[in-house]
Amino acid sequence: MILPPHIALPAKKRPVAADRTPVYAMVGNPNSGKTTLFNALTGLRQKVGNYPGVTVEKKIGEAFSQHGRPIKIIDLPGAYSLAARSPDEAVLRDVLLGRRSDTPQPDRIICVVDASNLERNLYLVHQILDLGRPVIVVLNMMDVAAAAGHRIDAAKLEESLGVTVIPCEAVHGKGLVELRLAMSRAELPLARHRWDIPAPIAAAVADLQASLAQNDGRLPLVARAEALLLLTDFDTVRVAGSKPLCARTHEILAHWRARWEGEGTDWSATLIRSRYDAINQLCTGVLRRTREEGPSLSDRIDAVLVHSLWGWLFFAAIMAALFFSIFTLAEYPMDWIDAHMAALGGWVKGVMAPGDLRDLLTNGVIKGVGGIVIFLPQILILFFFVGLLESTGYMARAAFLMDRPMSKVGLHGKSFIPLLGSYACAIPGIMATRTIENAKDRLVTILVAPLMSCSARLPVYLLMIATLLPSTAVPATTKVGIMLLMYVLGTVGAFAFAWLFKRTLFKSAPPLMIMELPPYQRPRLKEILRQMIERAWLFLKNAGTIILGISIVLWFFTTYPKNPNPAATPDAQIAYSLAGRTGRILEPVIKPLGFDWRIGVGLVSSFYAREVFVSSMGVIFGVGDGEDNTAAIRDALRSAKWPDGAALFTPLVCFTLMVYYVFAMQCMSTVAVVKRETNSWRWPLFQIAYMTGTAWLVCFLIYQTGRALGF
Amino acid sequence: MPLCQLAAGSTGRICEINGDESFAQRLREMGFGEAALVTKISGSTTSLCHVNGTRIALNHDAARSVLVELLPSGAR
């Protein structure tokens, strides 16, 4: 067989296929089930969800062919078109065009198509066929299509496209064997589909294609595809790692654009229309609708859930359910962990002779790490709820509802998806901003996302609420109310700063939003459970390594040097220690907020992560404690005093501390992610400054006003 | 009339897309181009529309830049 020129050509770039692992790219529209398919093929466990933007970066996995040979698969973010408008779509475009230096250019492409929406999904396929690579088209969600009354003749589609077409239901594992077989074939048929470039732009495409092949070293067919793309891609979205085009190509492009503008030719619309015409022709005979489309179940649910009144009530009800379950459901596992930690501490005390080592174990390790681990149930409940929202398709509805309030601050509803995700953790939230088209809007969203109260704040809030209201007689509603207040405060703060930033630093035209609302799905509990287990493991690993380390270091600093007076009280000992001495240097800065140097040490140590505050309090207020050191941290906090004998953790101070954690930027991982996503140190540093600055100012106002009012 | 003024439940045919070029391009690429039929599901500021079997949400500014002609009810 004679290979087509673009495959046969440069032998040095394409070694013989037999001795290297073939690379497949997995592409398709958002929510077409690429990652589900990727997980099924590779056995990996990438996160899947029912909202656009779950996958925002390429993921590489390995599968095995029918003959046991390894195959590399790259899972790519979803896109509607190769003409990228947002950073996640740019990843797809650049990997396919071989612009990314860190990723091998894929040899073959798997196009995942949502069969229930054939025409629109074929638009991307149509662009990809232009690349002249071997393509496998996977018609995913055939069951959904059938339920909607779409009859699809896959054999006919295969015949007219010329490439392999495989009907499939990735969620149920149907069609996987056929797909694996097709992927194992040594040779795949190339597209037979011929499509004529519309006459008004054909000359320009030829010019650009020649320049791309000559000056930018593109293979002929890739050059043609990229030429077509350059006409519709404004090339504004660039990601790190993409090679720029040469000057000559830019010149040609500018020349043609100027000419068309003069003539009044709408080249982009012409191109799109001609593609859709070709697709419509393809679909005749392939797609048959057996019944007229009425409102689907999703439409009927949406009539309520995006309703301007019922929608908001439902949203409020979900949030209320979340907070109540955090307080009521979590109590039992918490008590269980608490009791075991206390028993462990007691046991260590019983078997070991008094001394520094025993002190390190009971006060440094058990009080520090144990104090944090008991909050695991709450964190998991939070992740369960967010997982539920993500897998049902509700995220996009929340974004829809929020569009109006968001527009008041100059952002659009899509920005709310990262913000809602940040309730669980700001890091995936910040990653999800990659679906936002406008660079300025994306930056604003990144800057305010950490103000949404994340799961790491939960332990701090819960500890403070427990110190504030130790009695079990206080109804859960009061505790929920205080916590809700913190979440509201953070959310309002995020909106206020977004408004401020959009008016000052990042002025831009009001954004235009277009967002697809995916059909509702039954929540995939297995998937949610898997995410929760992953999260729990991460949390425990963190607690067992870094938080343990911080606790031990902190124990060391609070224990040495030893107070020469052996009869010194625990307070006198800690004041004499290294931590005490350095802490007092810090005290003047935080005293106006009602915090003493011991709280200050907690604030500094929790810069690594907010939950460290709880373990630090455990260590600091547990050190040198007498016999009764198995009591809960909250009791130690309640009995803590200023040197003059006044109570340290007054209700006002507890409240102020919570507010401090609402606003302050206390998370190293977030700093690192913001640095990576914005590609500079400028924004993470700015974020630390503005957030922690605000925290100080707001706490100052609250504490001083509270004092003046006599609290 | 602009899409934002289309009443909930009624169907229109898109006749013109104005405004930002790259935005208009994406709308067309999503099958939301000229001659496509849209049915408004709900919304006055943020619109939820049915186009080619998908639910697409547009914010107010976006819906304002899409011009539709109202089709008599039942034409879909």
XYZ file of C-alpha atoms in Angstrom, chain A residues 50-675:
626
model
C -21.438 16.333 34.347
C -20.379 19.905 33.703
C -18.170 21.476 31.089
C -14.578 21.877 32.222
C -13.905 18.811 34.359
C -10.842 18.075 32.238
C -8.824 21.223 31.621
C -5.404 19.738 30.984
C -4.169 16.806 28.966
C -3.804 13.515 30.813
C -1.725 10.675 29.445
C -2.587 7.068 30.130
C -1.609 3.683 28.812
C -3.827 0.951 27.465
C -3.045 -2.355 25.845
C -3.998 -3.468 22.382
C -5.762 -6.716 21.652
C -2.305 -8.245 21.160
C -0.998 -6.918 24.454
C 1.052 -4.128 22.912
C 1.057 -0.834 24.809
C -0.896 2.125 23.432
C -0.552 5.651 24.727
C -3.762 7.678 25.079
C -3.930 11.414 25.667
C -7.198 12.598 27.189
C -7.807 16.194 26.147
C -10.194 18.902 27.371
C -13.515 19.124 25.556
C -13.992 21.710 22.812
C -16.649 22.744 20.341
C -14.139 23.777 17.738
C -10.427 23.819 17.011
C -10.694 27.616 16.923
C -9.974 27.926 20.618
C -11.594 30.635 22.706
C -10.384 29.602 26.136
C -7.176 28.139 27.574
C -8.601 24.622 27.942
C -9.575 24.533 24.275
C -6.150 25.860 23.330
C -4.591 22.778 24.941
C -6.561 20.555 22.559
C -5.705 22.602 19.487
C -2.015 22.825 20.272
C -1.580 19.144 21.080
C -3.316 18.126 17.852
C -1.271 20.530 15.752
C 1.978 19.480 17.371
C 2.555 22.935 18.822
C 3.233 21.654 22.323
C 6.854 20.813 22.889
C 6.036 18.752 26.002
C 3.618 16.345 24.309
C 4.174 13.972 21.409
C 2.019 14.776 18.410
C -0.676 12.091 18.341
C -0.540 9.545 15.523
C -4.213 8.751 15.619
C -7.285 10.524 16.903
C -10.334 9.131 18.654
C -13.241 11.519 18.133
C -15.846 11.012 20.819
C -19.253 12.087 19.574
C -22.375 12.541 21.668
C -24.770 10.564 19.486
C -27.786 12.398 20.864
C -26.487 15.595 19.287
C -24.890 14.347 16.116
C -24.738 17.426 13.888
C -23.051 19.739 16.317
C -20.581 17.090 17.451
C -19.662 16.357 13.850
C -18.493 19.954 13.429
C -15.351 19.268 15.456
C -14.963 15.876 13.756
C -15.146 17.652 10.414
C -12.319 19.997 11.393
C -10.283 17.064 12.650
C -10.717 15.048 9.481
C -8.918 17.920 7.748
C -5.806 17.020 9.716
C -5.480 13.912 7.564
C -4.747 11.646 10.488
C -6.261 8.231 10.946
C -9.441 8.839 12.938
C -11.790 6.571 14.856
C -15.218 8.088 15.448
C -16.866 6.825 18.631
C -20.623 7.362 18.729
C -21.004 7.552 22.472
C -24.275 7.657 24.442
C -26.175 5.642 21.850
C -28.688 4.790 24.586
C -29.407 8.457 25.243
C -29.838 9.055 21.520
C -32.211 6.111 21.215
C -34.240 7.336 24.177
C -34.562 10.715 22.473
C -35.873 9.000 19.354
C -32.737 9.313 17.197
C -31.979 6.369 14.946
C -28.377 6.461 13.793
C -27.049 4.282 11.021
C -23.405 3.898 12.076
C -22.510 1.734 9.069
C -23.785 4.402 6.729
C -21.804 7.104 8.521
C -18.719 4.930 8.288
C -19.317 4.508 4.603
C -19.653 8.202 3.858
C -16.797 9.326 6.099
C -14.481 6.497 5.192
C -13.158 6.213 8.765
C -14.002 3.609 11.390
C -17.202 4.432 13.298
C -17.983 2.587 16.532
C -21.292 2.859 18.407
C -20.675 2.801 22.125
C -22.049 3.376 25.619
C -18.957 4.162 27.650
C -20.786 4.331 30.980
C -22.093 0.789 30.559
C -18.918 -0.522 28.992
C -20.657 -1.301 25.697
C -18.624 -1.053 22.508
C -15.277 -1.038 24.313
C -14.149 -4.354 22.838
C -14.861 -3.119 19.334
C -13.007 0.115 20.049
C -9.996 -1.709 21.445
C -9.966 -3.946 18.378
C -10.024 -0.952 16.066
C -7.235 0.701 18.049
C -5.158 -2.460 17.717
C -5.231 -2.424 13.951
C -1.863 -1.719 12.351
C -3.485 0.523 9.797
C -6.605 2.594 9.975
C -8.496 3.876 6.961
C -8.158 7.575 6.223
C -11.118 9.860 5.675
C -12.754 9.493 2.310
C -14.931 12.503 2.912
C -14.151 15.272 0.440
C -15.096 18.778 1.193
C -14.445 21.785 -0.997
C -13.200 24.931 0.613
C -15.678 27.689 -0.314
C -14.509 29.665 -3.319
C -14.165 33.150 -1.724
C -11.517 31.951 0.688
C -9.854 29.152 -1.274
C -7.008 31.335 -2.546
C -6.157 32.539 0.932
C -6.079 28.995 2.256
C -3.691 27.987 -0.530
C -1.352 30.914 0.280
C -1.321 30.219 3.991
C -0.890 26.505 3.438
C 2.185 27.080 1.289
C 3.750 29.398 3.843
C 3.011 27.073 6.754
C 4.548 24.137 4.906
C 7.581 26.113 3.787
C 8.327 28.430 6.680
C 6.817 26.705 9.701
C 7.793 23.164 8.743
C 4.274 21.739 8.772
C 3.321 18.550 6.976
C 1.181 19.322 3.891
C -2.190 18.199 5.225
C -1.588 19.695 8.651
C -0.653 22.915 6.889
C -4.001 22.938 5.101
C -5.907 22.291 8.298
C -3.966 24.916 10.178
C -4.462 27.419 7.370
C -8.228 26.898 7.629
C -7.943 27.315 11.347
C -5.913 30.503 11.239
C -8.764 32.156 9.395
C -11.214 31.485 12.187
C -8.856 31.424 15.132
C -7.969 34.867 16.287
C -4.958 33.319 17.908
C -5.435 35.351 21.009
C -5.415 32.366 23.292
C -1.923 31.067 23.724
C -0.713 28.757 26.397
C 2.795 28.266 27.664
C 4.684 25.684 25.653
C 3.197 26.613 22.268
C 5.599 27.550 19.526
C 4.804 30.851 17.744
C 4.266 31.060 13.994
C 6.788 32.729 11.728
C 6.453 36.336 10.561
C 5.760 35.507 6.915
C 2.667 33.495 7.789
C 1.399 36.342 9.949
C 1.925 38.742 7.063
C -0.114 36.666 4.644
C -2.865 36.328 7.182
C -2.989 40.071 7.829
C -3.033 40.761 4.106
C -6.046 38.554 3.468
C -7.925 39.784 6.479
C -7.479 43.387 5.368
C -8.615 42.521 1.877
C -11.749 40.736 3.036
C -12.620 43.459 5.419
C -12.444 45.877 2.503
C -14.644 43.624 0.374
C -17.043 42.910 3.189
C -16.529 39.146 3.015
C -17.478 37.388 6.258
C -14.894 34.648 5.886
C -15.533 32.986 9.217
C -19.294 32.694 8.710
C -18.738 31.425 5.158
C -16.429 28.721 6.367
C -18.703 27.592 9.166
C -21.756 27.532 6.923
C -20.004 25.445 4.316
C -18.927 22.938 6.977
C -22.443 22.671 8.329
C -23.783 22.212 4.806
C -21.392 19.307 4.357
C -22.446 17.867 7.734
C -26.137 18.133 6.924
C -25.485 16.236 3.746
C -23.616 13.570 5.685
C -26.466 13.243 8.132
C -29.172 12.647 5.558
C -29.658 8.951 5.561
C -27.563 8.503 8.710
C -29.782 10.187 11.256
C -33.496 9.575 11.438
C -35.688 11.146 14.096
C -38.467 8.706 14.881
C -40.541 11.254 16.708
C -40.925 14.967 17.060
C -38.924 16.406 19.876
C -41.037 17.498 22.786
C -39.697 18.861 26.029
C -37.387 16.282 27.551
C -37.235 15.326 31.212
C -34.266 17.671 31.634
C -36.348 20.507 30.191
C -39.132 19.816 32.643
C -36.707 19.735 35.574
C -35.131 22.945 34.323
C -38.505 24.650 34.252
C -38.325 24.446 38.057
C -34.613 24.546 38.831
C -33.738 27.609 36.799
C -36.998 29.356 37.640
C -36.416 32.817 39.029
C -38.152 31.929 42.306
C -38.210 28.110 42.671
C -34.675 27.876 41.394
C -33.361 30.094 44.169
C -35.399 28.303 46.816
C -33.978 24.995 45.655
C -30.446 26.405 45.730
C -30.995 27.667 49.276
C -32.448 24.312 50.321
C -29.377 22.449 49.051
C -27.061 24.758 50.939
C -29.116 24.417 54.115
C -29.095 20.624 53.818
C -25.342 20.716 53.387
C -24.714 22.728 56.537
C -27.135 20.756 58.657
C -25.577 17.469 57.664
C -22.137 18.826 58.475
C -23.269 19.484 62.034
C -25.647 16.638 62.701
C -24.487 13.666 60.619
C -20.813 14.169 61.316
C -21.237 14.105 65.068
C -21.192 10.324 65.415
C -18.013 9.547 63.472
C -16.405 12.582 65.114
C -17.173 11.389 68.617
C -15.826 7.998 67.683
C -12.507 9.370 66.403
C -12.290 11.746 69.358
C -12.774 8.935 71.865
C -10.144 6.793 70.182
C -7.635 9.604 70.077
C -8.196 10.273 73.750
C -7.844 6.570 74.542
C -4.634 6.447 72.540
C -3.225 9.417 74.440
C -4.198 7.809 77.731
C -2.630 4.529 76.719
C 0.668 6.180 75.748
C 0.675 7.943 79.097
C 0.095 4.687 80.880
C 2.853 2.696 79.262
C 5.559 5.341 79.056
C 7.518 6.965 81.798
C 7.038 10.725 82.049
C 9.591 12.587 80.006
C 10.141 14.561 76.853
C 9.471 11.664 74.502
C 6.117 10.901 76.065
C 5.318 14.576 75.928
C 6.226 14.678 72.249
C 3.929 11.749 71.488
C 0.943 12.882 73.511
C 1.181 16.601 72.958
C 3.015 16.923 69.668
C 1.680 13.991 67.726
C -1.660 12.935 69.179
C -2.933 16.387 70.057
C -1.645 17.921 66.866
C -2.546 15.333 64.254
C -5.458 13.851 66.179
C -6.988 17.283 66.568
C -7.149 17.574 62.816
C -8.185 14.052 61.910
C -11.463 14.306 63.787
C -12.657 16.806 61.185
C -12.368 14.302 58.366
C -16.098 13.342 58.462
C -17.206 16.932 57.899
C -14.814 17.399 55.038
C -16.081 14.227 53.416
C -19.701 15.337 53.778
C -18.799 18.559 52.017
C -17.112 16.652 49.210
C -20.106 14.360 48.925
C -22.408 17.324 48.363
C -20.143 19.029 45.859
C -19.704 15.679 44.076
C -23.466 15.327 43.928
C -23.818 18.775 42.356
C -21.081 18.002 39.854
C -22.335 14.635 38.709
C -26.022 15.470 38.313
C -25.456 18.438 36.040
C -26.623 20.977 38.609
C -23.361 23.000 38.447
C -24.323 24.561 35.117
C -27.789 25.400 36.507
C -26.259 27.125 39.499
C -24.103 29.074 37.076
C -27.237 30.001 35.135
C -29.006 31.262 38.255
C -25.925 33.169 39.328
C -25.463 34.867 35.989
C -27.539 37.840 37.004
C -25.805 38.600 40.311
C -22.466 37.897 38.671
C -23.200 40.351 35.883
C -23.603 43.049 38.503
C -19.951 42.653 39.396
C -18.869 42.435 35.770
C -18.397 38.688 35.394
C -20.715 36.128 33.856
C -22.379 33.030 35.240
C -19.719 30.646 33.987
C -17.307 32.170 36.507
C -19.541 30.809 39.232
C -18.635 27.182 38.455
C -15.039 27.657 39.670
C -16.334 29.610 42.657
C -18.828 26.912 43.625
C -16.117 24.286 43.262
C -13.926 26.362 45.577
C -16.303 25.605 48.449
C -14.650 22.196 48.417
C -11.144 23.314 47.541
C -9.777 26.355 45.726
C -7.262 24.355 43.719
C -9.655 22.509 41.364
C -11.676 25.732 41.361
C -8.746 27.712 40.030
C -8.020 25.024 37.459
C -11.642 25.192 36.293
C -11.221 28.886 35.416
C -9.544 27.667 32.252
C -12.985 27.452 30.672
C -13.372 31.236 30.950
C -12.687 32.855 27.601
C -11.674 36.361 28.593
C -8.188 36.496 30.134
C -9.061 39.384 32.444
C -12.244 37.748 33.684
C -10.312 34.571 34.274
C -7.694 36.398 36.344
C -10.369 38.128 38.421
C -12.015 34.762 39.078
C -8.674 33.235 40.098
C -7.986 36.140 42.456
C -11.304 35.888 44.294
C -11.796 32.086 44.248
C -9.850 31.475 47.518
C -12.300 33.755 49.335
C -14.963 31.081 49.010
C -14.766 29.126 52.264
C -13.030 25.862 51.437
C -13.035 22.558 53.302
C -9.770 23.412 55.093
C -11.542 26.234 56.905
C -14.131 23.837 58.281
C -11.923 22.559 61.130
C -11.113 26.145 62.151
C -14.764 27.224 62.060
C -15.884 24.113 63.912
C -13.248 24.469 66.611
C -14.121 28.113 67.132
C -17.856 27.441 67.199
C -17.265 24.643 69.720
C -15.215 27.019 71.879
C -17.833 29.721 71.511
C -20.792 27.466 72.299
C -19.483 24.437 74.178
C -22.827 23.410 75.539
C -24.692 20.668 73.759
C -27.853 22.444 74.857
C -27.338 25.076 72.170
C -29.482 24.040 69.206
C -27.714 23.055 66.009
C -29.492 25.887 64.213
C -27.444 28.495 66.089
C -24.198 26.752 65.194
C -25.290 26.310 61.593
C -26.250 29.973 61.532
C -22.798 31.119 62.630
C -21.140 28.874 60.108
C -23.485 29.990 57.339
C -22.588 33.549 58.223
C -18.914 32.778 57.567
C -19.726 31.259 54.187
C -21.894 34.224 53.280
C -19.154 36.594 54.377
C -16.599 34.850 52.159
C -18.964 34.760 49.189
C -19.942 38.408 49.564
C -16.233 39.223 49.892
C -15.484 37.359 46.656
C -18.220 39.272 44.820
C -17.142 42.598 46.271
C -13.523 42.125 45.287
C -14.490 40.906 41.821
C -16.502 44.100 41.427
C -13.565 46.191 42.657
C -11.003 44.451 40.441
C -13.234 44.685 37.381
C -13.590 48.413 37.927
C -9.947 49.155 38.587
C -7.279 46.676 37.547
C -9.048 44.674 34.886
C -11.415 46.910 33.020
C -12.971 45.181 30.042
C -16.213 45.117 28.121
C -19.055 43.184 29.749
C -18.440 39.531 28.903
C -20.688 37.563 26.579
C -21.673 34.196 27.916
C -22.632 31.103 26.013
C -22.927 27.938 28.035
C -24.414 24.572 27.292
C -26.514 23.025 30.033
C -25.881 19.278 29.989
C -28.815 16.881 30.423
C -29.426 15.814 34.005
C -27.970 12.502 35.023
C -28.586 10.246 37.945
C -25.649 10.881 40.301
C -22.906 8.322 39.889
C -22.476 7.379 43.526
C -19.540 5.089 42.848
C -17.666 7.946 41.261
C -18.509 10.321 44.129
C -17.452 7.704 46.666
C -14.197 7.200 44.810
C -13.504 10.937 44.898
C -14.277 11.009 48.617
C -11.906 8.133 49.314
C -9.222 9.818 47.275
C -9.770 13.013 49.220
C -9.752 11.226 52.575
C -6.509 9.506 51.687
C -4.954 12.816 50.641
C -6.103 14.397 53.884
C -4.769 11.583 56.062
C -1.509 11.450 54.153
C -1.091 15.157 54.635
C -1.943 14.867 58.315
C 0.480 11.985 58.726
C 3.381 13.705 57.010
C 3.464 17.477 56.748
C 1.046 18.355 59.541
C 2.802 15.793 61.732
C 6.105 17.449 60.852
C 4.800 20.921 61.626
C 3.361 19.662 64.916
C 6.667 18.104 65.942
C 8.633 21.217 65.025
C 6.125 23.337 66.885
C 6.302 21.042 69.910
C 10.076 21.411 69.847
C 9.882 25.195 69.697
C 7.369 25.327 72.543
C 9.275 22.869 74.743
C 12.841 24.172 74.434
C 14.666 25.837 75.934
C 13.315 24.516 79.205
C 12.357 26.922 81.895
C 15.099 26.681 84.566
C 12.447 26.653 87.251
C 11.183 23.054 87.369
C 7.980 24.157 89.057
C 7.085 26.550 86.237
C 3.483 26.439 85.090
C 2.815 25.281 81.502
C 2.148 28.894 80.567
C 5.442 30.041 82.014
C 7.245 27.243 80.185
C 5.800 28.101 76.820
C 6.484 31.786 77.373
C 10.112 30.914 78.088
C 10.454 28.712 74.970
C 11.700 29.710 71.562
C 8.165 29.925 70.196
C 7.184 32.153 73.089
C 10.077 34.500 72.540
C 9.557 34.879 68.789
C 5.797 34.928 69.187
C 5.986 37.992 71.348
C 7.797 39.881 68.587
C 4.697 39.273 66.475
C 2.222 40.132 69.188
C 2.030 43.918 68.638
C 0.778 43.322 65.091
C -2.131 41.116 66.099
C -2.962 42.456 69.543
C -5.345 45.058 68.050
C -7.358 42.083 66.767
C -7.577 40.546 70.226
C -5.062 37.794 69.450
C -2.136 36.981 71.728
C 1.207 35.613 70.577
C 0.057 31.995 70.968
C -2.712 32.537 68.450
C -0.095 34.341 66.379
C 2.078 31.223 66.293
C -0.995 29.319 65.101
C -1.625 31.889 62.356
C 1.960 31.707 61.139
C 2.144 27.916 61.194
C -1.146 27.630 59.351
C 0.180 29.578 56.424
C 0.972 26.161 55.001
C -2.691 25.165 55.197
C -5.566 26.504 57.254
C -6.327 23.289 59.115
C -2.838 23.404 60.646
C -4.209 26.099 62.961
C -6.178 23.420 64.788
C -3.207 21.095 65.228
C -1.060 24.029 66.342
C -3.615 25.052 68.952
C -3.562 21.442 70.148
C 0.191 21.526 70.567
C 0.499 25.015 72.026
C -2.287 24.714 74.568
C -1.420 21.121 75.369
C 2.275 21.566 76.061
C 3.438 20.826 79.585
C -0.138 20.184 80.507
C -0.615 18.242 83.680
C -2.199 14.841 83.966
C -5.470 15.773 82.374
C -4.183 16.353 78.879
C -6.648 14.160 77.065
C -9.345 16.804 77.281
C -10.625 18.271 74.039
C -8.757 21.211 72.576
C -11.789 23.409 72.999
C -11.615 23.021 76.792
C -7.945 23.959 76.766
C -8.803 27.001 74.696
C -11.647 27.973 76.986
C -9.372 28.020 79.997
C -6.576 29.938 78.252
C -5.872 33.339 79.811
C -3.990 36.537 79.127
C -1.129 37.214 81.586
C -3.473 39.550 83.491
C -5.930 36.718 84.019
C -8.547 37.794 81.479
C -9.969 35.029 79.288
C -8.205 34.783 75.924
C -10.874 33.115 73.817
C -13.795 35.387 74.557
C -16.772 34.975 72.215
C -15.631 38.130 70.431
C -12.138 36.718 69.850
C -13.522 33.393 68.599
C -15.714 35.247 66.152
C -12.896 37.546 65.028
C -10.625 34.564 64.462
C -13.193 32.903 62.246
C -13.516 36.081 60.226
C -9.726 36.217 59.953
C -9.759 32.769 58.372
C -12.578 33.739 56.012
C -10.392 36.363 54.389
C -6.740 35.551 54.980
C -4.775 33.728 52.305
C -3.402 30.765 54.221
C -2.684 28.018 51.741
C 0.638 27.219 50.114
C -0.888 24.899 47.521
C -3.194 27.649 46.273
C -0.236 30.025 45.995
C 1.596 27.431 43.904
C -1.390 26.817 41.606
C -2.017 30.532 41.081
C 1.650 30.975 40.247
